[in-house]
Coordinates of C-alpha atoms and ligand atoms in Angstrom, one line a residue:
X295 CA -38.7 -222.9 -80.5
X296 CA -37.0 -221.0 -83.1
X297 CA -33.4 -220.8 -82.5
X298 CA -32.6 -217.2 -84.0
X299 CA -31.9 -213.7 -82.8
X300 CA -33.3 -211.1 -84.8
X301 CA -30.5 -208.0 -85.6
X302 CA -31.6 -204.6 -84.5
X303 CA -29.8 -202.8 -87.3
X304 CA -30.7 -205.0 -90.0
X305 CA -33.5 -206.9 -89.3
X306 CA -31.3 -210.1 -90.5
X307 CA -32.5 -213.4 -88.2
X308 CA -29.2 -214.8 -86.5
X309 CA -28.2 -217.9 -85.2
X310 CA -29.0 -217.7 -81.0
X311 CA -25.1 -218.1 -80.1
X312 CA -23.8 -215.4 -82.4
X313 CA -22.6 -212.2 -80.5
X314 CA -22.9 -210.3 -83.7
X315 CA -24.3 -209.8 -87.3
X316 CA -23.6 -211.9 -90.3
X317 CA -24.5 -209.2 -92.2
X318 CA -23.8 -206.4 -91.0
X319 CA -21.6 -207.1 -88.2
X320 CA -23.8 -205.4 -85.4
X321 CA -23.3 -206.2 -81.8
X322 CA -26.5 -208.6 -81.1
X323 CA -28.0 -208.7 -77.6
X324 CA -28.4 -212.4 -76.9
X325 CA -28.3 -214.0 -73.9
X326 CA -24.4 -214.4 -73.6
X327 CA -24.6 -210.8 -74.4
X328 CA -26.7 -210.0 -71.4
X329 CA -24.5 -212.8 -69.5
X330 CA -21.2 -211.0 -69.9
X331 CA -22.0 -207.4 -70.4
X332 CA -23.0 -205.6 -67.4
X333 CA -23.1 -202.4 -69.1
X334 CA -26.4 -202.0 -69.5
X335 CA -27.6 -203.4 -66.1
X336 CA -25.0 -200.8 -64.4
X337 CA -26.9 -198.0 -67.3
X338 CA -30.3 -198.8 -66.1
X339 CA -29.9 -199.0 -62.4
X340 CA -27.4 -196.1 -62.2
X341 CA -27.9 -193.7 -58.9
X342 CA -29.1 -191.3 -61.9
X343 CA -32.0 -193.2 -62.8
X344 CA -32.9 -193.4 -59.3
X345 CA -32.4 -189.9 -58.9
X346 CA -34.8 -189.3 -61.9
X347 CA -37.5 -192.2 -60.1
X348 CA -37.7 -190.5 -56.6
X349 CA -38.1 -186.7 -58.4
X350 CA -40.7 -187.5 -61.2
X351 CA -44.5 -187.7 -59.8
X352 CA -46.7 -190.6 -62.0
X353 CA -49.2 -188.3 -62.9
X354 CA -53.0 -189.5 -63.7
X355 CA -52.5 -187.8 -67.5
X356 CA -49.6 -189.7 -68.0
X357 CA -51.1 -192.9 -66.5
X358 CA -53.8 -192.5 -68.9
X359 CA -51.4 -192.4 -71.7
X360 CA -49.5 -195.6 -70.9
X361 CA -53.3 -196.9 -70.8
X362 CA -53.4 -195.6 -74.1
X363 CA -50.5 -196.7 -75.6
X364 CA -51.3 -200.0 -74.7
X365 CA -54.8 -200.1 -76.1
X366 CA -52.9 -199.1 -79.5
X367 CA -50.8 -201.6 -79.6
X368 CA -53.3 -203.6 -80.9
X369 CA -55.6 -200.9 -82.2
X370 CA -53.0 -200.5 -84.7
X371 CA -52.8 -204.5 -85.6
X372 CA -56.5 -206.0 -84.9
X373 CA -59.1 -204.3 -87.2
X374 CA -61.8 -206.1 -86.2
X375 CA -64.8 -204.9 -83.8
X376 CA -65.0 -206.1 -80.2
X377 CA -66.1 -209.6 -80.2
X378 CA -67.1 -212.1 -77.5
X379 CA -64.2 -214.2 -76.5
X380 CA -63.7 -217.2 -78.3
X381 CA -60.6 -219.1 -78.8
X382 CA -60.3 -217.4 -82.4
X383 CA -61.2 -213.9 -81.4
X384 CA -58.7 -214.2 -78.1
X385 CA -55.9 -215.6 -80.7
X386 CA -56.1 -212.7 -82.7
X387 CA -56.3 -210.2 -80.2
X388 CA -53.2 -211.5 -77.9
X389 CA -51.2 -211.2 -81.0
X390 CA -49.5 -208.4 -81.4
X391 CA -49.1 -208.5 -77.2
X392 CA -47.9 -212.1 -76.5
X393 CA -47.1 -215.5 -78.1
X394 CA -49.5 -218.5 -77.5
X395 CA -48.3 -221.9 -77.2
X396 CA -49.0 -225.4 -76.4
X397 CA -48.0 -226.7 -73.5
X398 CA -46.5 -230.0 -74.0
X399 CA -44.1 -230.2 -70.7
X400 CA -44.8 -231.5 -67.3
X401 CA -44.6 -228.0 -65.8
X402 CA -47.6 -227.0 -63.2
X403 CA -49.8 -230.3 -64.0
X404 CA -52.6 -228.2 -61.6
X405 CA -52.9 -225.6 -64.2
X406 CA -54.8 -224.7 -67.4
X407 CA -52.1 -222.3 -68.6
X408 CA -49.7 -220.3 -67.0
X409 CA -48.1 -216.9 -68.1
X410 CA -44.5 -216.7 -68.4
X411 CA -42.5 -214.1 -70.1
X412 CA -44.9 -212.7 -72.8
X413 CA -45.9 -216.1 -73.3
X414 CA -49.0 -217.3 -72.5
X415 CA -48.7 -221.2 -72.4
X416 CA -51.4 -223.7 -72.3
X417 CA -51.4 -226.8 -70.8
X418 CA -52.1 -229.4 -74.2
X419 CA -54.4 -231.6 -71.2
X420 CA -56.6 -228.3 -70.9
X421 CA -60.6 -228.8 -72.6
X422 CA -61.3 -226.2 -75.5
X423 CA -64.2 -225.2 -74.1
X424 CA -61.5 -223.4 -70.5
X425 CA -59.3 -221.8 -73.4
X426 CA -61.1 -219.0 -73.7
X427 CA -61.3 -218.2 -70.0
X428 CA -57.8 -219.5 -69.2
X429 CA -56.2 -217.2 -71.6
X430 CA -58.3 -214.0 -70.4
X431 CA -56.6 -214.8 -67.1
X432 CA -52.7 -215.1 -68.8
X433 CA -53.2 -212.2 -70.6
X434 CA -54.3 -209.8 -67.8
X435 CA -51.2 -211.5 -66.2
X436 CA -49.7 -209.7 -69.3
X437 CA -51.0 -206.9 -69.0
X438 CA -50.6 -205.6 -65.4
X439 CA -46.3 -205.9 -66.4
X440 CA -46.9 -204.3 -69.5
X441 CA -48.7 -201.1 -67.6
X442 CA -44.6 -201.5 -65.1
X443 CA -43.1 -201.3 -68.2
X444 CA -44.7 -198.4 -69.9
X445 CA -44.6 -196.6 -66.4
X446 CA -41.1 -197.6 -66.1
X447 CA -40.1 -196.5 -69.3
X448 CA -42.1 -193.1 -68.9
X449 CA -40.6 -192.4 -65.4
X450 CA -37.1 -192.5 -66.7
X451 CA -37.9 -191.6 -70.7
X452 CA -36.4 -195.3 -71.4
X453 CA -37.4 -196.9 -74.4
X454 CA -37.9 -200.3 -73.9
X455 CA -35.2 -203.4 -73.7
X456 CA -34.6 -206.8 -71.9
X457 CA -33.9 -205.3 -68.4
X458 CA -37.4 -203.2 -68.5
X459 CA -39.3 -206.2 -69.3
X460 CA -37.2 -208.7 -66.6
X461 CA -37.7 -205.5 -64.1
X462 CA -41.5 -205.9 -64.5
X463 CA -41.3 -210.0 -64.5
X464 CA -39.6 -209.4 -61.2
X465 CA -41.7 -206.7 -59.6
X466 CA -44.9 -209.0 -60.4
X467 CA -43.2 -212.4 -58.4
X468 CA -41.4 -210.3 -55.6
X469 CA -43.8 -211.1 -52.9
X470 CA -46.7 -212.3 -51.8
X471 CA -48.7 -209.3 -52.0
X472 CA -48.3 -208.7 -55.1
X473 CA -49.2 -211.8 -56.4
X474 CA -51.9 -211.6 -54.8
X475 CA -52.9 -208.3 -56.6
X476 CA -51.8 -210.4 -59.9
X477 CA -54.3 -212.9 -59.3
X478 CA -57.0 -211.1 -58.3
X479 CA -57.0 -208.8 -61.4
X480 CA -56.8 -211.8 -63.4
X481 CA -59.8 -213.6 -62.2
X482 CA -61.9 -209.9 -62.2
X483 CA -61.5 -209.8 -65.7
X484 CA -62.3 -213.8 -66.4
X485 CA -65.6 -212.8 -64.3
X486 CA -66.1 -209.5 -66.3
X487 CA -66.1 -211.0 -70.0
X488 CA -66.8 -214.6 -69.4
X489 CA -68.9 -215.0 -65.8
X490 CA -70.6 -218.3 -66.6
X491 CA -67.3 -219.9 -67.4
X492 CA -65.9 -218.5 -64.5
X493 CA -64.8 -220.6 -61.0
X494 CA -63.6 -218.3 -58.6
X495 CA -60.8 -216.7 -57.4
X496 CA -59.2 -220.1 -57.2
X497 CA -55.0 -218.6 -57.2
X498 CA -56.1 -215.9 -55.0
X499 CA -57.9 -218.2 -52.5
X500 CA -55.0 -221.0 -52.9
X501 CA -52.6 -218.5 -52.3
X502 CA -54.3 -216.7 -49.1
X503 CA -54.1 -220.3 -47.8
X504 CA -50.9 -221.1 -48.3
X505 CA -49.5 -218.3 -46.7
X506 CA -51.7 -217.9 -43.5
X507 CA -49.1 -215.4 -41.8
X508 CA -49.5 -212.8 -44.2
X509 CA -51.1 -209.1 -42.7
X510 CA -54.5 -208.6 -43.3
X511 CA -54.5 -205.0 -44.0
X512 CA -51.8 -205.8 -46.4
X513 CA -53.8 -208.7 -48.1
X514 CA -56.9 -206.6 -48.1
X515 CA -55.0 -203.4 -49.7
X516 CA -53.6 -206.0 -52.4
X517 CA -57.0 -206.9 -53.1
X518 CA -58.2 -203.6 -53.5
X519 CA -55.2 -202.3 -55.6
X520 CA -55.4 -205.6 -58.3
X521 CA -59.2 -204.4 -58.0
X522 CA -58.5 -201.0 -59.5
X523 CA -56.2 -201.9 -62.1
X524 CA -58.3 -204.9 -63.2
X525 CA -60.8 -202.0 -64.0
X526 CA -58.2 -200.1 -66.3
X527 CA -57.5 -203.5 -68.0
X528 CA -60.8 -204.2 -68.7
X529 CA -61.2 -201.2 -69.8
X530 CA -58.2 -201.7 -72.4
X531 CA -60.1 -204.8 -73.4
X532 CA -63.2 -203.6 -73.9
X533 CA -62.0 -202.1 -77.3
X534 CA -61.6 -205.8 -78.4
X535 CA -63.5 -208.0 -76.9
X536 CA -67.4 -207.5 -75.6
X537 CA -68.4 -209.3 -72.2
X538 CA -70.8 -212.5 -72.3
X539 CA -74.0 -211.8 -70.7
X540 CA -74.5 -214.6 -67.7
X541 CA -77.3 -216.8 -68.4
X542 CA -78.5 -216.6 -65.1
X543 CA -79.2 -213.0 -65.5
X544 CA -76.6 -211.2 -62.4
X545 CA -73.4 -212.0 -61.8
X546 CA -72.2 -212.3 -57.5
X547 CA -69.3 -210.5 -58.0
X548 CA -66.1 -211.5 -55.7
X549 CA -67.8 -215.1 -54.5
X550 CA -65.4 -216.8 -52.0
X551 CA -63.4 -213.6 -51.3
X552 CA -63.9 -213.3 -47.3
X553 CA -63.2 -209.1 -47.3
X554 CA -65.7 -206.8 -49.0
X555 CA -63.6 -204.9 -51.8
X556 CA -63.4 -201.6 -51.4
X557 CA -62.9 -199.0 -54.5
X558 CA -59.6 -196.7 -54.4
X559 CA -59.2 -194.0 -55.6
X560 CA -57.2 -193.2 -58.8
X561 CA -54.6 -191.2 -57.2
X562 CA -54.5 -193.6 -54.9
X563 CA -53.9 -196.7 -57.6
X564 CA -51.2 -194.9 -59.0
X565 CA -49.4 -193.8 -56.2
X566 CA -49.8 -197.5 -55.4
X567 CA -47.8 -198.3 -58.7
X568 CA -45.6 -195.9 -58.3
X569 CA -44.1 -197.0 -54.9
X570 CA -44.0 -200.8 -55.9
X571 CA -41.9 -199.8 -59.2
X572 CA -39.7 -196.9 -57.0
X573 CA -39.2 -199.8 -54.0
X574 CA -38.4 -202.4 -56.7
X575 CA -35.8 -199.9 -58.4
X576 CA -34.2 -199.4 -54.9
X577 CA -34.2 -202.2 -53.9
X578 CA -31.9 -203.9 -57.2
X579 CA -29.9 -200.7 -56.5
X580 CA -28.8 -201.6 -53.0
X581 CA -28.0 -205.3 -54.1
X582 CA -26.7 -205.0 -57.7
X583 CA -24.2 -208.1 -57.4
X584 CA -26.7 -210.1 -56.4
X585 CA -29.5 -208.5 -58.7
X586 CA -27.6 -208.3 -62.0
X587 CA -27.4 -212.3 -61.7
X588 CA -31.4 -212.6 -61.2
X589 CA -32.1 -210.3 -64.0
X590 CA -29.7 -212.0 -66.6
X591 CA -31.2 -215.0 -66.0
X592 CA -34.8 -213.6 -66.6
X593 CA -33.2 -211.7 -69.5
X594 CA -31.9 -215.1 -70.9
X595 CA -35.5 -216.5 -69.9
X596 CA -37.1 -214.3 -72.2
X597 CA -34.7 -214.2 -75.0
X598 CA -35.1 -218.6 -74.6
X599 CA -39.3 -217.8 -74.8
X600 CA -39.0 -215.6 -77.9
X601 CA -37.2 -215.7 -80.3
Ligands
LIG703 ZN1 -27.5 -206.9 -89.0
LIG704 ZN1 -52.7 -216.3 -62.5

C-alpha cells in the first residue's frame, strides 16, 4: 500500500497523516480528518436530506441514467470491444471501477477472493484458471454499491465523497437479506458470462444455511430482487465483456436454489432500491452517535484500501 493522500485542490500526493497540503495548504480529507470532523457526517444525514429522500420518487428514467453513467465510466476508459472474460480482458475492464490485488493475508482462507471497499482482492492460493470467474463475482459485488451510490447521489443531487461510498458499504452488509440479494446477483452473472466455470450459488446456499430462521417470503423476495438487478448488471457488462457459450450446449439456470425465481417488475426493482436506501438513511438518522462511529471507521477503511 501506497501511503499518500491525493489533494483535491492540487492534485499534489501527501503523506497519509497530513491534515493539509504541502503545497497549497488545502484542508485534506484523511482519515483523522473524517475521525475528528463530524461536519460532514451531520451535512449528509441532516433532517433536510431526509426530507429531500422521503419527497423525491426514483424514477425508471432516472434509474436508467445511473445505469448509464455507470456503463460510461468505463466506456470512456476501455476502448476495446466486448471480449470473453479472461484474466487480461477482466483486468482491464475493472480498471477504471476498482483496484485488484493479491491477497497475501490469512483473511477468509475459504475464499477465492473477496470484495472489500472498491477493492477486489484475491486470495494468492486461488488457481488461474477460477480468476476469471472469481473476479466476475467481486465485481458485481462492486457494482450493485455503485448503482446505491449513484441513486444516493441522484436522490439528494450529492456528488460523491467518503460517506456515500461507506453508506453503500453499509447498506450492502446491513442484514441478512440483503446479502443474500448480494450473493445471488453475483453468482447470476458468474453463470451468465462464464457457465462452464461456474459452481453454484455456493454464498447464497452457505448463507441460507447458516441462518435457518430467516422468513421465507423475505428470503424468496431477496432472491428475486438480486435477480433483477443482476439483469441490469449484466446488462452494464455486456458492453465489455461477451458471455462464453457452455460446451454442453444449455445452461440449468439457478441449480441448487430450492424456490423457482420469479421476474419483478421494474417499478417494482426500484421501488425495492429505493426503500432499502430511504430505511438505511433513516435508520443512521435515528442513531447518529452511534452511526457517525461505524461510518468513520468504513471511511478510514476505504481511505486505508486506496490510496
Ligand atoms: Zn494541494
Ligand atoms: Zn460474494
Amino acid at each position: 500500500m501506497n501511503e499518500k493522500i491525493k489533494c483535491p485542490k492540487c492534485e499534489y500526493e501527501n503523506p497519509i497523516n497530513f491534515t493539509s497540503c504541502i503545497k497549497c495548504n488545502h484542508r485534506l480529507k484523511n482519515a483523522q480528518y473524517y475521525t475528528e470532523n463530524y461536519k460532514d457526517f451531520y451535512e449528509l444525514f441532516s433532517p433536510k436530506n431526509l426530507d429531500i429522500l422521503n419527497n423525491t420518487q426514483l424514477t425508471d428514467t432516472a434509474y436508467d441514467t445511473i445505469i448509464y453513467n455507470i456503463i460510461n465510466i468505463g466506456e470512456d476508459y476501455i476502448k476495446l470491444l466486448p471480449d470473453e472474460a479472461s484474466i487480461s480482458n477482466l483486468f482491464n475492464i475493472t480498471k477504471p471501477y476498482v483496484k485488484i490485488q493479491y491477497d497475501n493475508s490469512k483473511n477468509f482462507p475459504a475464499y477465492l477472493s473477496y470484495y472489500s471497499y472498491n477493492n477486489i482482492l484475491i486470495k494468492k492460493t486461488t488457481h488461474a484458471s477460477l480468476i476469471p470467474t472469481a473476479i466476475l463475482h467481486e465485481f458485481t459485488h462492486h457494482l450493485f454499491n455503485e448503482i446505491i451510490k449513484q441513486s444516493l447521489m441522484h436522490l439528494l443531487n450529492h456528488e460523491k465523497n467518503l460517506l456515500i461510498e461507506s453508506f453503500a458499504w453499509y447498506l450492502t452488509l446491513e442484514n441478512r437479506y440483503i446479502e443474500l440479494s448480494g450473493e445471488f446477483m453475483a453468482h447470476k452473472v458468474q453463470e451468465h458470462f462464464l457457465p462452464d466455470d461456474f459452481e453454484g450459488f455456493t454464498s447464497v446456499i452457505k448463507l441460507l444455511e447458516d441462518n435457518p430462521n430467516l422468513d421465507e417470503q423475505k428470503v424468496k423476495e431477496s432472491l428475486y430482487f438480486g435477480n433483477s438487478i443482476a439483469k441490469d448488471i449484466i446488462y452494464i457488462l455486456e458492453h465489455f465483456i461477451t458471455p462464453k457459450a457452455s460446451m454442453y450446449g444449455n445452461v440449468f439456470e439457478n441449480q441448487g436454489i430450492e424456490y423457482p425465481i420469479v421476474d419483478i417488475s421494474n417499478e417494482e426493482k426500484i421501488s425495492r432500491l429505493y426503500s432499502l436506501i430511504t430505511d438505511a438513511f433513516n435508520k443512521i438518522i435515528n442513531d447518529k452517535v452511534e452511526m457517525q462511529a461505524v461510518l468513520s471507521q468504513m471511511n478510514k477503511n476505504y481511505i486505508y484500501l486506496n490510496c
